Tab-separated table of C-alpha atoms and ligand atoms in Angstrom:
chain	number	residue	atom	x	y	z
W	1063	MET	CA	-13.048	17.534	-3.159
W	1064	ARG	CA	-11.963	14.376	-4.815
W	1065	LEU	CA	-11.408	14.270	-8.321
W	1066	PHE	CA	-12.384	11.344	-10.480
W	1067	PRO	CA	-9.289	9.805	-12.340
W	1068	LEU	CA	-9.627	8.958	-16.185
W	1069	PHE	CA	-7.601	8.407	-19.442
W	1070	ALA	CA	-8.753	10.181	-22.038
W	1071	ASN	CA	-8.532	9.227	-25.845
W	1072	LEU	CA	-7.873	12.781	-27.409
W	1073	SER	CA	-6.770	11.233	-30.829
W	1074	GLN	CA	-7.894	13.923	-33.698
W	1075	ARG	CA	-10.042	15.746	-30.919
W	1076	ARG	CA	-9.458	19.312	-30.758
W	1077	VAL	CA	-7.743	20.774	-27.854
W	1078	LEU	CA	-7.519	24.482	-27.209
W	1079	VAL	CA	-4.795	25.764	-25.449
W	1080	ILE	CA	-5.143	29.520	-24.477
W	1081	GLY	CA	-1.539	31.165	-24.065
W	1082	GLY	CA	1.569	31.335	-25.995
W	1083	GLY	CA	4.342	31.335	-23.311
W	1084	ALA	CA	6.564	28.660	-21.640
W	1085	VAL	CA	3.625	27.150	-19.401
W	1086	ALA	CA	1.616	26.551	-22.548
W	1087	GLU	CA	4.388	25.182	-24.462
W	1088	ARG	CA	5.186	22.684	-21.403
W	1089	LYS	CA	1.399	21.790	-21.605
W	1090	ILE	CA	1.200	21.416	-25.575
W	1091	LYS	CA	4.381	19.133	-25.389
W	1092	SER	CA	2.729	16.720	-23.158
W	1093	LEU	CA	-0.483	16.763	-25.373
W	1094	LEU	CA	1.548	16.310	-28.460
W	1095	VAL	CA	1.891	12.300	-27.555
W	1096	SER	CA	-1.932	11.954	-27.335
W	1097	ASP	CA	-2.488	12.965	-31.166
W	1098	ALA	CA	-4.849	15.443	-30.316
W	1099	ASP	CA	-5.828	18.178	-32.621
W	1100	ILE	CA	-4.296	20.881	-30.790
W	1101	THR	CA	-5.089	24.630	-31.547
W	1102	VAL	CA	-3.227	27.029	-29.114
W	1103	GLY	CA	-4.779	30.864	-29.061
W	1104	ALA	CA	-2.170	33.801	-28.156
W	1105	PRO	CA	-1.131	37.110	-29.793
W	1106	ALA	CA	2.415	35.568	-29.876
W	1107	LEU	CA	4.171	32.169	-29.587
W	1108	THR	CA	7.172	30.885	-28.024
W	1109	GLU	CA	10.039	30.102	-30.612
W	1110	THR	CA	9.109	26.449	-30.058
W	1111	LEU	CA	5.368	26.667	-30.638
W	1112	ALA	CA	6.080	29.024	-33.494
W	1113	GLU	CA	8.053	26.066	-35.099
W	1114	LEU	CA	5.489	23.217	-34.193
W	1115	ALA	CA	2.819	25.577	-36.097
W	1116	ARG	CA	5.215	26.160	-39.142
W	1117	GLN	CA	5.214	22.493	-39.185
W	1118	HIS	CA	1.571	21.972	-38.856
W	1119	ARG	CA	1.576	20.061	-35.645
W	1120	ILE	CA	-0.430	22.422	-33.926
W	1121	GLN	CA	-2.566	25.247	-35.165
W	1122	HIS	CA	-2.704	29.000	-34.323
W	1123	LEU	CA	-5.277	31.210	-33.816
W	1124	PRO	CA	-3.495	34.616	-33.386
W	1125	GLY	CA	-5.007	37.407	-31.143
W	1126	THR	CA	-6.633	37.611	-28.111
W	1127	PHE	CA	-9.416	35.084	-26.716
W	1128	GLU	CA	-12.557	35.225	-28.476
W	1129	GLU	CA	-15.664	32.941	-27.559
W	1130	ASN	CA	-15.816	31.494	-30.710
W	1131	TRP	CA	-12.451	29.730	-30.396
W	1132	LEU	CA	-14.338	27.170	-28.028
W	1133	ASP	CA	-16.411	26.088	-30.762
W	1134	GLY	CA	-15.778	22.034	-31.533
W	1135	VAL	CA	-13.506	21.742	-28.910
W	1136	TRP	CA	-13.172	18.964	-26.425
W	1137	LEU	CA	-11.058	20.112	-23.790
W	1138	VAL	CA	-9.608	23.613	-22.726
W	1139	ILE	CA	-6.223	24.581	-21.231
W	1140	ALA	CA	-5.951	28.094	-20.240
W	1141	ALA	CA	-2.493	29.057	-19.422
W	1142	THR	CA	-2.513	32.740	-19.505
W	1143	ASP	CA	-1.262	34.945	-16.770
W	1144	ASP	CA	-4.117	37.056	-16.610
W	1145	ARG	CA	-6.254	35.787	-14.092
W	1146	ALA	CA	-9.399	37.620	-14.987
W	1147	LEU	CA	-9.167	36.345	-18.611
W	1148	ASN	CA	-8.564	32.563	-17.164
W	1149	ARG	CA	-11.783	33.041	-15.103
W	1150	GLN	CA	-13.486	34.302	-18.183
W	1151	ILE	CA	-12.738	31.479	-20.206
W	1152	ALA	CA	-13.347	29.116	-17.334
W	1153	GLU	CA	-16.975	30.609	-16.976
W	1154	LEU	CA	-17.430	29.983	-20.486
W	1155	ALA	CA	-16.281	26.736	-20.896
W	1156	GLU	CA	-18.479	25.844	-17.814
W	1157	GLN	CA	-21.572	27.221	-19.764
W	1158	ARG	CA	-20.519	24.816	-22.773
W	1159	ARG	CA	-19.610	21.709	-19.971
W	1160	LEU	CA	-16.314	21.827	-21.555
W	1161	LEU	CA	-13.600	20.232	-19.187
W	1162	ILE	CA	-11.210	22.966	-18.401
W	1163	ASN	CA	-7.851	23.073	-16.875
W	1164	VAL	CA	-6.712	26.414	-15.720
W	1165	VAL	CA	-2.723	25.962	-15.038
W	1166	ASP	CA	-1.623	26.351	-11.310
W	1167	ASP	CA	-5.296	27.395	-10.660
W	1168	PRO	CA	-7.213	24.488	-8.909
W	1169	GLU	CA	-10.213	26.744	-8.126
W	1170	LEU	CA	-10.943	27.322	-11.666
W	1171	SER	CA	-10.229	24.134	-13.228
W	1172	SER	CA	-12.456	21.240	-13.557
W	1173	PHE	CA	-10.152	18.874	-14.551
W	1174	GLN	CA	-6.306	18.574	-13.620
W	1175	VAL	CA	-3.427	16.880	-15.358
W	1176	PRO	CA	-1.568	14.468	-13.383
W	1177	SER	CA	2.155	13.848	-13.374
W	1178	ILE	CA	2.633	10.662	-15.065
W	1179	VAL	CA	5.244	7.986	-15.286
W	1180	ASP	CA	5.688	6.657	-19.055
W	1181	ARG	CA	6.207	3.053	-19.849
W	1182	SER	CA	3.941	2.761	-23.019
W	1183	PRO	CA	1.775	0.952	-23.205
W	1184	LEU	CA	1.896	1.452	-19.237
W	1185	THR	CA	1.001	4.669	-17.807
W	1186	ILE	CA	0.864	5.792	-14.077
W	1187	ALA	CA	-0.856	8.945	-13.338
W	1188	ILE	CA	-0.359	10.652	-10.134
W	1189	SER	CA	-2.396	13.726	-8.777
W	1190	SER	CA	-2.809	15.834	-5.872
W	1191	ALA	CA	-5.888	17.159	-7.045
W	1192	GLY	CA	-3.821	20.494	-8.414
W	1193	HIS	CA	-3.063	21.249	-4.531
W	1194	ALA	CA	0.350	19.808	-3.712
W	1195	PRO	CA	2.258	19.302	-7.281
W	1196	VAL	CA	5.632	19.344	-5.341
W	1197	LEU	CA	4.467	16.357	-3.413
W	1198	ALA	CA	2.971	14.509	-6.533
W	1199	ARG	CA	6.380	14.903	-8.496
W	1200	ARG	CA	8.286	13.647	-5.398
W	1201	VAL	CA	5.913	10.327	-5.647
W	1202	ARG	CA	6.388	10.191	-9.327
W	1203	GLU	CA	10.383	10.148	-8.791
W	1204	ARG	CA	9.818	7.294	-6.780
W	1205	ILE	CA	7.834	5.465	-8.926
W	1206	GLU	CA	10.451	6.124	-11.646
W	1207	SER	CA	12.911	4.385	-9.924
W	1208	LEU	CA	10.650	1.422	-8.966
W	1209	PHE	CA	10.054	0.168	-12.451
W	1210	ASP	CA	12.716	-0.086	-14.969
W	1211	HIS	CA	11.948	0.705	-18.547
W	1212	SER	CA	11.517	-2.952	-19.403
W	1213	ILE	CA	8.101	-3.012	-17.924
W	1214	GLY	CA	6.898	-0.992	-21.060
W	1215	ALA	CA	8.110	-3.576	-23.380
W	1216	LEU	CA	6.681	-6.440	-21.329
W	1217	GLY	CA	3.440	-4.550	-21.481
W	1218	ALA	CA	3.923	-3.890	-25.361
W	1219	LEU	CA	4.506	-7.740	-25.640
W	1220	ALA	CA	1.575	-8.856	-23.502
W	1221	ALA	CA	-0.539	-6.726	-26.096
W	1222	ARG	CA	0.850	-7.880	-29.058
W	1223	TYR	CA	0.230	-11.601	-27.994
W	1224	ARG	CA	-3.273	-11.070	-26.202
W	1225	PRO	CA	-5.053	-12.420	-29.088
W	1226	ALA	CA	-2.703	-15.740	-29.064
W	1227	ILE	CA	-2.790	-16.049	-25.209
W	1228	ARG	CA	-6.548	-15.898	-24.817
W	1229	LYS	CA	-6.685	-18.472	-27.472
W	1230	ALA	CA	-4.469	-20.853	-25.609
W	1231	ARG	CA	-5.695	-19.828	-22.350
W	1232	PRO	CA	-9.613	-19.504	-22.864
W	1233	ASP	CA	-10.223	-19.940	-18.844
W	1234	LEU	CA	-9.804	-16.832	-17.041
W	1235	ARG	CA	-8.097	-18.170	-14.123
W	1236	GLN	CA	-5.352	-20.174	-16.541
W	1237	ARG	CA	-5.107	-17.148	-18.471
W	1238	ARG	CA	-4.423	-15.049	-15.330
W	1239	GLU	CA	-1.898	-17.606	-14.030
W	1240	PHE	CA	0.057	-17.248	-17.546
W	1241	TYR	CA	0.190	-13.709	-17.283
W	1242	ASP	CA	1.682	-14.032	-13.800
W	1243	TRP	CA	4.107	-16.346	-15.191
W	1244	MET	CA	5.169	-14.040	-17.964
W	1245	LEU	CA	5.155	-11.139	-15.665
W	1246	ASP	CA	7.154	-12.406	-13.099
W	1247	GLY	CA	9.306	-15.445	-14.891
W	1248	PRO	CA	11.764	-15.833	-17.720
W	1249	VAL	CA	9.978	-13.736	-20.199
W	1250	ALA	CA	10.250	-10.402	-17.907
W	1251	ASP	CA	13.636	-11.508	-16.879
W	1252	ALA	CA	14.793	-11.504	-20.471
W	1253	LEU	CA	13.593	-8.257	-20.905
W	1254	LYS	CA	15.354	-6.785	-18.332
W	1255	ARG	CA	18.654	-8.148	-19.670
W	1256	GLN	CA	17.601	-6.503	-23.104
W	1257	GLN	CA	17.233	-9.951	-24.822
W	1258	PRO	CA	13.689	-9.537	-26.552
W	1259	ILE	CA	14.333	-12.553	-29.104
W	1260	GLU	CA	14.816	-14.543	-26.126
W	1261	ALA	CA	11.694	-13.400	-24.230
W	1262	GLU	CA	9.611	-13.880	-27.037
W	1263	LYS	CA	10.910	-17.477	-27.423
W	1264	TRP	CA	10.212	-17.992	-23.765
W	1265	LEU	CA	6.560	-16.642	-24.456
W	1266	GLU	CA	5.657	-18.693	-27.238
W	1267	ASP	CA	7.372	-21.965	-25.510
W	1268	GLY	CA	5.221	-21.203	-22.637
W	1269	LEU	CA	2.008	-20.694	-24.585
W	1270	ALA	CA	2.711	-24.185	-26.188
W	1271	SER	CA	3.308	-26.102	-23.209
W	1272	GLN	CA	0.377	-27.598	-21.339
W	1273	THR	CA	-0.191	-26.736	-17.697
W	1274	THR	CA	-2.266	-28.693	-15.364
W	1275	ALA	CA	-5.348	-27.451	-13.552
W	1276	PRO	CA	-4.540	-25.006	-10.578
W	1277	GLN	CA	-4.088	-26.535	-7.358
W	1278	GLY	CA	-5.983	-24.808	-4.210
W	1279	LYS	CA	-3.470	-23.223	-2.178
W	1280	VAL	CA	-3.133	-21.495	1.264
W	1281	LEU	CA	-0.658	-18.671	1.598
W	1282	LEU	CA	-0.320	-17.894	5.676
W	1283	VAL	CA	0.623	-14.058	5.644
W	1284	GLY	CA	1.771	-11.896	8.224
W	1285	ALA	CA	0.246	-8.422	7.609
W	1286	GLY	CA	2.343	-6.712	10.083
W	1287	PRO	CA	1.077	-4.510	12.860
W	1288	GLY	CA	-0.795	-2.223	10.906
W	1289	ASP	CA	1.152	0.740	8.960
W	1290	PRO	CA	0.521	-0.594	4.887
W	1291	GLY	CA	4.424	0.369	4.377
W	1292	LEU	CA	5.507	-2.516	6.569
W	1293	LEU	CA	4.131	-5.177	4.396
W	1294	THR	CA	6.711	-7.189	2.584
W	1295	LEU	CA	6.876	-7.064	-1.219
W	1296	LYS	CA	5.827	-10.744	-1.150
W	1297	ALA	CA	2.797	-10.173	1.143
W	1298	LEU	CA	1.748	-7.516	-1.228
W	1299	ARG	CA	2.163	-9.614	-4.182
W	1300	ALA	CA	0.073	-12.373	-2.396
W	1301	LEU	CA	-2.621	-10.081	-1.849
W	1302	ASN	CA	-2.472	-9.183	-5.676
W	1303	GLU	CA	-2.829	-12.675	-6.462
W	1304	ALA	CA	-5.597	-13.780	-3.948
W	1305	ASP	CA	-8.872	-15.280	-4.795
W	1306	VAL	CA	-9.823	-15.401	-1.528
W	1307	ILE	CA	-8.926	-13.382	1.486
W	1308	LEU	CA	-9.524	-14.673	5.211
W	1309	TYR	CA	-8.042	-11.823	7.676
W	1310	ASP	CA	-8.362	-11.209	10.973
W	1311	ARG	CA	-9.622	-8.007	12.966
W	1312	LEU	CA	-5.932	-6.957	13.537
W	1313	VAL	CA	-5.446	-6.423	10.018
W	1314	ALA	CA	-5.963	-2.623	9.189
W	1315	PRO	CA	-8.227	-1.517	6.511
W	1316	ASP	CA	-5.718	0.315	4.583
W	1317	ILE	CA	-3.743	-3.165	4.153
W	1318	LEU	CA	-6.893	-4.765	2.643
W	1319	GLU	CA	-7.361	-1.982	0.079
W	1320	LEU	CA	-4.141	-3.314	-1.496
W	1321	ALA	CA	-5.600	-6.374	-2.158
W	1322	ARG	CA	-6.951	-7.479	-5.690
W	1323	ARG	CA	-10.052	-5.841	-6.266
W	1324	ASP	CA	-12.018	-8.854	-7.193
W	1325	ALA	CA	-10.651	-10.899	-4.384
W	1326	VAL	CA	-13.315	-12.317	-1.855
W	1327	GLN	CA	-12.584	-10.618	1.504
W	1328	ILE	CA	-13.850	-12.336	4.523
W	1329	ALA	CA	-13.246	-11.385	7.934
W	1330	VAL	CA	-12.908	-13.854	10.125
W	1331	GLY	CA	-12.224	-12.558	13.619
W	1332	LYS	CA	-13.783	-13.863	16.903
W	1333	ARG	CA	-17.675	-12.986	16.665
W	1334	PRO	CA	-19.849	-11.958	19.471
W	1335	GLY	CA	-20.587	-14.719	21.923
W	1336	GLU	CA	-18.479	-17.491	20.047
W	1337	ASN	CA	-15.535	-18.650	21.876
W	1338	HIS	CA	-11.908	-18.953	20.440
W	1339	ASP	CA	-11.993	-22.818	19.584
W	1340	ALA	CA	-15.357	-22.160	17.300
W	1341	THR	CA	-13.860	-19.142	15.626
W	1342	GLN	CA	-10.499	-21.286	14.861
W	1343	ALA	CA	-12.865	-24.295	13.943
W	1344	ARG	CA	-14.712	-21.846	11.366
W	1345	ILE	CA	-11.218	-20.518	9.666
W	1346	HIS	CA	-9.995	-24.126	9.246
W	1347	ALA	CA	-13.422	-25.093	7.358
W	1348	LEU	CA	-13.357	-22.039	5.379
W	1349	MET	CA	-9.464	-22.631	4.358
W	1350	LEU	CA	-10.209	-26.045	3.295
W	1351	ALA	CA	-13.444	-25.219	1.369
W	1352	HIS	CA	-11.765	-22.371	-0.522
W	1353	ALA	CA	-8.722	-24.409	-1.196
W	1354	ASN	CA	-10.559	-27.676	-2.219
W	1355	GLN	CA	-12.291	-25.401	-4.794
W	1356	GLY	CA	-8.686	-24.663	-6.406
W	1357	HIS	CA	-8.986	-21.239	-5.049
W	1358	ARG	CA	-5.593	-19.183	-4.037
W	1359	VAL	CA	-6.231	-18.390	-0.216
W	1360	VAL	CA	-4.643	-15.747	1.403
W	1361	ARG	CA	-4.832	-16.289	5.667
W	1362	LEU	CA	-3.940	-12.718	6.136
W	1363	LYS	CA	-3.057	-12.105	10.111
W	1364	GLY	CA	-1.866	-9.182	11.859
W	1365	GLY	CA	2.155	-8.846	12.550
W	1366	ASP	CA	3.390	-12.394	12.134
W	1367	ALA	CA	1.829	-15.469	11.566
W	1368	PHE	CA	3.942	-17.555	13.560
W	1369	ILE	CA	4.005	-15.375	16.989
W	1370	PHE	CA	0.850	-15.650	18.958
W	1371	GLY	CA	-1.451	-16.177	15.965
W	1372	ARG	CA	-1.957	-19.846	15.801
W	1373	GLY	CA	-0.193	-20.083	12.451
W	1374	GLY	CA	1.467	-23.233	13.611
W	1375	GLU	CA	-2.014	-24.553	14.202
W	1376	GLU	CA	-3.637	-23.700	11.038
W	1377	LEU	CA	-0.415	-25.105	9.004
W	1378	GLN	CA	-1.066	-28.531	11.325
W	1379	PHE	CA	-4.549	-28.254	10.070
W	1380	LEU	CA	-3.738	-27.708	6.233
W	1381	ARG	CA	-0.964	-30.626	6.629
W	1382	ALA	CA	-3.436	-33.262	7.799
W	1383	HIS	CA	-5.593	-32.294	4.868
W	1384	GLY	CA	-3.146	-32.203	2.173
W	1385	ILE	CA	-3.527	-28.787	1.331
W	1386	ALA	CA	-0.556	-26.898	-0.217
W	1387	TYR	CA	0.596	-23.916	1.812
W	1388	GLU	CA	3.249	-21.105	1.871
W	1389	VAL	CA	4.282	-19.093	4.813
W	1390	VAL	CA	5.137	-15.061	4.124
W	1391	PRO	CA	6.434	-13.741	7.304
W	1392	GLY	CA	5.521	-10.411	8.661
W	1393	ILE	CA	6.808	-7.928	10.857
W	1394	THR	CA	5.424	-8.673	14.562
W	1395	ALA	CA	4.077	-6.330	17.063
W	1396	ALA	CA	7.043	-6.128	19.136
W	1397	LEU	CA	9.586	-5.365	16.401
W	1398	ALA	CA	7.336	-2.740	14.878
W	1399	CYS	CA	6.214	-1.207	18.098
W	1400	SER	CA	9.805	-0.827	19.378
W	1401	ALA	CA	10.850	0.727	16.485
W	1402	TYR	CA	8.293	3.483	16.179
W	1403	ALA	CA	8.460	4.043	19.905
W	1404	GLY	CA	12.224	4.555	19.717
W	1405	VAL	CA	12.955	1.692	21.958
W	1406	PRO	CA	15.714	-0.600	20.809
W	1407	LEU	CA	15.058	-4.229	21.811
W	1408	THR	CA	18.520	-4.977	22.608
W	1409	HIS	CA	21.251	-2.552	23.541
W	1410	ARG	CA	24.919	-3.189	24.523
W	1411	ASP	CA	24.678	-1.276	27.582
W	1412	TYR	CA	21.199	-2.208	28.581
W	1413	ALA	CA	19.727	-5.732	27.277
W	1414	GLN	CA	21.558	-8.743	25.869
W	1415	SER	CA	18.434	-10.606	25.150
W	1416	VAL	CA	14.684	-10.339	24.375
W	1417	THR	CA	11.750	-12.557	25.280
W	1418	LEU	CA	8.121	-12.232	23.717
W	1419	VAL	CA	5.780	-13.448	26.068
W	1420	THR	CA	1.858	-13.858	25.851
W	1421	ALA	CA	0.016	-12.560	28.753
W	1422	HIS	CA	-2.539	-14.839	28.062
W	1423	CYS	CA	-2.206	-18.509	27.661
W	1424	ARG	CA	-4.519	-21.703	27.404
W	1425	GLU	CA	-6.273	-22.403	30.900
W	1426	GLY	CA	-4.337	-23.573	33.792
W	1427	ALA	CA	-1.021	-23.172	32.005
W	1428	MET	CA	1.433	-21.308	34.289
W	1429	LEU	CA	2.993	-18.000	32.895
W	1430	GLU	CA	6.819	-18.853	32.119
W	1431	ASP	CA	9.413	-19.099	34.834
W	1432	TRP	CA	9.036	-15.725	36.623
W	1433	SER	CA	12.308	-15.717	38.232
W	1434	ALA	CA	13.823	-15.888	34.706
W	1435	LEU	CA	11.569	-13.184	33.364
W	1436	ALA	CA	12.732	-10.935	36.353
W	1437	ARG	CA	16.222	-11.091	35.645
W	1438	GLU	CA	17.828	-7.688	34.626
W	1439	LYS	CA	19.216	-6.380	31.103
W	1440	GLN	CA	16.965	-8.367	29.187
W	1441	THR	CA	13.842	-6.941	27.471
W	1442	LEU	CA	10.362	-8.326	27.925
W	1443	ALA	CA	7.921	-7.816	25.065
W	1444	PHE	CA	4.274	-8.829	26.409
W	1445	TYR	CA	1.401	-9.476	23.856
W	1446	MET	CA	-2.376	-9.265	24.794
W	1447	PRO	CA	-1.279	-7.495	28.284
W	1448	VAL	CA	-4.105	-4.961	28.671
W	1449	SER	CA	-6.149	-6.835	31.376
W	1450	GLN	CA	-3.239	-8.361	33.195
W	1451	LEU	CA	-1.089	-4.938	33.705
W	1452	GLU	CA	-1.668	-5.174	37.729
W	1453	TRP	CA	-0.506	-8.997	37.850
W	1454	LEU	CA	2.322	-8.733	35.529
W	1455	ALA	CA	3.998	-6.047	37.450
W	1456	GLU	CA	3.555	-7.636	40.621
W	1457	GLN	CA	4.938	-10.877	39.427
W	1458	LEU	CA	8.227	-9.581	38.019
W	1459	MET	CA	8.571	-7.259	41.015
W	1460	THR	CA	7.917	-10.351	43.735
W	1461	HIS	CA	10.646	-12.194	41.653
W	1462	GLY	CA	12.878	-9.402	42.068
W	1463	ARG	CA	12.780	-6.830	38.990
W	1464	SER	CA	13.082	-3.323	40.226
W	1465	GLY	CA	9.973	-1.458	40.451
W	1466	GLU	CA	12.038	1.417	38.949
W	1467	THR	CA	12.557	-0.529	35.671
W	1468	PRO	CA	11.146	1.576	32.923
W	1469	PHE	CA	8.169	0.461	30.896
W	1470	VAL	CA	6.469	1.477	27.863
W	1471	ILE	CA	3.116	0.715	26.508
W	1472	VAL	CA	2.743	1.149	22.597
W	1473	GLU	CA	-1.104	1.453	22.026
W	1474	ASN	CA	-2.088	0.918	18.175
W	1475	GLY	CA	1.537	0.814	17.185
W	1476	THR	CA	2.545	2.211	13.660
W	1477	ARG	CA	-0.785	3.351	13.206
W	1478	PRO	CA	-1.733	7.268	12.928
W	1479	GLU	CA	-3.695	6.810	16.430
W	1480	GLN	CA	-0.596	5.556	17.808
W	1481	ARG	CA	0.219	6.467	21.640
W	1482	VAL	CA	3.240	5.499	23.793
W	1483	LEU	CA	3.072	5.714	27.429
W	1484	GLN	CA	6.339	5.808	29.397
W	1485	GLY	CA	6.486	5.186	32.906
W	1486	ARG	CA	7.988	2.960	35.503
W	1487	LEU	CA	7.150	-0.811	36.475
W	1488	LYS	CA	5.691	0.202	39.783
W	1489	SER	CA	3.208	2.383	38.553
W	1490	LEU	CA	2.396	0.502	35.361
W	1491	ALA	CA	-1.341	-0.443	35.979
W	1492	GLN	CA	-2.219	2.823	37.476
W	1493	SER	CA	-0.775	4.809	34.841
W	1494	ALA	CA	-2.337	2.861	32.074
W	1495	GLN	CA	-5.632	3.056	33.629
W	1496	ALA	CA	-5.413	6.740	34.284
W	1497	ASN	CA	-4.601	7.155	30.362
W	1498	HIS	CA	-7.105	4.673	29.182
W	1499	ILE	CA	-4.845	2.261	27.415
W	1500	ALA	CA	-7.016	-0.175	25.108
W	1501	SER	CA	-6.079	-2.853	23.016
W	1502	PRO	CA	-3.909	-3.526	20.476
W	1503	SER	CA	-1.222	-2.445	23.124
W	1504	LEU	CA	1.974	-3.912	23.318
W	1505	LEU	CA	3.939	-3.703	26.781
W	1506	LEU	CA	8.088	-3.336	26.810
W	1507	VAL	CA	9.638	-3.641	30.028
W	1508	GLY	CA	13.382	-3.415	30.618
W	1509	GLU	CA	16.265	-0.587	30.817
W	1510	VAL	CA	15.701	-0.170	27.147
W	1511	ALA	CA	12.049	1.264	27.621
W	1512	GLY	CA	13.978	4.412	29.563
W	1513	LEU	CA	15.443	5.155	25.894
W	1514	ALA	CA	12.198	6.440	24.716
W	1515	PRO	CA	11.953	9.815	25.950
W	1516	ASP	CA	15.204	10.515	24.090
W	1517	LEU	CA	14.653	8.407	20.887
W	1518	GLU	CA	10.703	8.733	20.255
W	1519	TRP	CA	9.908	10.010	16.921
W	1520	PHE	CA	6.446	8.892	15.710
W	1521	GLY	CA	2.975	9.629	17.147
W	1522	ALA	CA	1.801	10.883	20.679
W	1523	SER	CA	3.850	9.948	23.635
W	1524	ILE	CA	2.435	10.362	27.314
W	1525	LYS	CA	4.837	11.071	30.196
W	1526	ALA	CA	4.090	11.049	33.815
W	1527	GLY	CA	0.522	10.780	33.285
W	1528	SER	CA	-0.340	13.507	30.835
W	1529	LEU	CA	-0.763	13.149	26.927
W	1530	VAL	CA	1.916	15.266	25.483
W	1531	PRO	CA	2.198	15.464	21.684
W	1532	ALA	CA	5.516	14.475	20.185
W	1533	ASP	CA	7.482	17.053	18.637
Z	1896	SAH	N1	0.635	-12.420	15.493
Z	1896	SAH	C1	0.597	-10.989	16.055
Z	1896	SAH	C2	0.112	-10.798	17.379
Z	1896	SAH	C3	-1.398	-11.242	17.750
Z	1896	SAH	S1	-1.744	-11.602	19.419
Z	1896	SAH	C4	1.958	-10.300	15.988
Z	1896	SAH	O1	2.971	-10.962	15.437
Z	1896	SAH	O2	2.059	-9.126	16.089
Z	1896	SAH	C5	-2.545	-10.047	19.358
Z	1896	SAH	C6	-1.605	-8.774	20.430
Z	1896	SAH	O3	-0.674	-8.531	19.390
Z	1896	SAH	C7	-2.111	-7.605	20.737
Z	1896	SAH	O4	-2.954	-8.047	21.961
Z	1896	SAH	C8	-1.121	-6.509	21.221
Z	1896	SAH	O5	-0.370	-7.004	22.240
Z	1896	SAH	C9	-0.244	-7.040	19.840
Z	1896	SAH	N2	-0.335	-6.090	18.743
Z	1896	SAH	C10	-0.618	-6.499	17.313
Z	1896	SAH	N3	-0.685	-5.327	16.691
Z	1896	SAH	C11	-0.479	-4.440	17.457
Z	1896	SAH	C12	-0.269	-2.576	17.312
Z	1896	SAH	N4	-0.161	-2.356	15.867
Z	1896	SAH	N5	0.111	-2.154	18.176
Z	1896	SAH	C13	-0.050	-2.628	19.639
Z	1896	SAH	N6	-0.061	-4.009	19.735
Z	1896	SAH	C14	-0.150	-4.674	18.789
């Protein structure tokens, strides 16, 4: 079951908490900040709750639960240690269409209270739907460390200046740019240094100065190999600020999920029957059209845009048309796949260099200097190798590389479905075929590949032709 998250305004609305022990006390403490009208029903209260009742911050209904306690109530929290009673309360609440949380009992609950990170007015809520509170708490700790408290002050400042900002920047795009400047620039910086007066001065100066109309721009962004955790912070920021995202087929859906909700997302992968040049021409035309409309375009590519990604050609095109651009590097498949397969690309004992090679090249071009590629003590990372495996192995062996040289193929590297095939060069094509290795896959050849059985740690691994799940 998936829960719908919401933030409720409980101010002056009656919330009934049943139970007067430590658990009820914890819930009531978190409710107090919401200014709710809190009633606690229980035969006896903890000392803290009794004190709150004496101060009239909560009301106490003494005794055991009665149905009429539910009259006039908006939300119910059952915090008794009597499951039968909790069930009875849950059923009555259900009949009255009251939302109820039975503490630590997701089955009986119709809502859950999330873990929160409080940076008022900013609140971050985390929920595991009541099933793994420990996990939610762990995530909360992480987030706590991610945002210092100045973000709360920044939110408060933004709230206070909201009408003035709206007036000075009536256009939505300009307003968004202003907020970006405010959140990323000197205003936020001053608040981090605990200089609120200076922050406000920066804000007022910023509002008074006239900015020019936004220029369209293209950000060439590497999305990494698939695992969204491998995006750079800069890439994430670019996705958050994009008006338009032109993305490749290789970009994982999880990554697009992170983009600004109202950004226009356009898939620009190769269409059936279309050749590569036509695809590229279409991408160029789209970048140009959107940038000319003043949009902030993110051109999102798998891995890194400058590694077998035609990123260079795209920049040359933008340059020729006078469009401003930035480049955000991404983690390329060779780096990511080697890391996730436990294959160090260099190693003092086994490899002093690494070469990234495409197994596909422009028609007619010869692939590299084979004798150089076939030398020992170096690692080769072949991109787009799947249809060329037999030929690659043959060329390497013909030019002197031993048939005993270890290889790994990393299929769907860094994604949940990652598979790593390990073997020796002489049986490369055969074992890939037997295991139905498909694209996207990266081939690593070299002595370092022999370390994979020892160092692997992620996903499934295939040895000697049979699929063995990694420990
Ligand atoms: N610019 C990309 C490469 C594009 S070429 C980068 O820097 O990674 C496409 C090839 O990259 C694929 O055929 C495959 O060889 C490799 N590749 C990309 N993502 C991959 C992944 N998740 N797992 C394995 N190989 C991948």
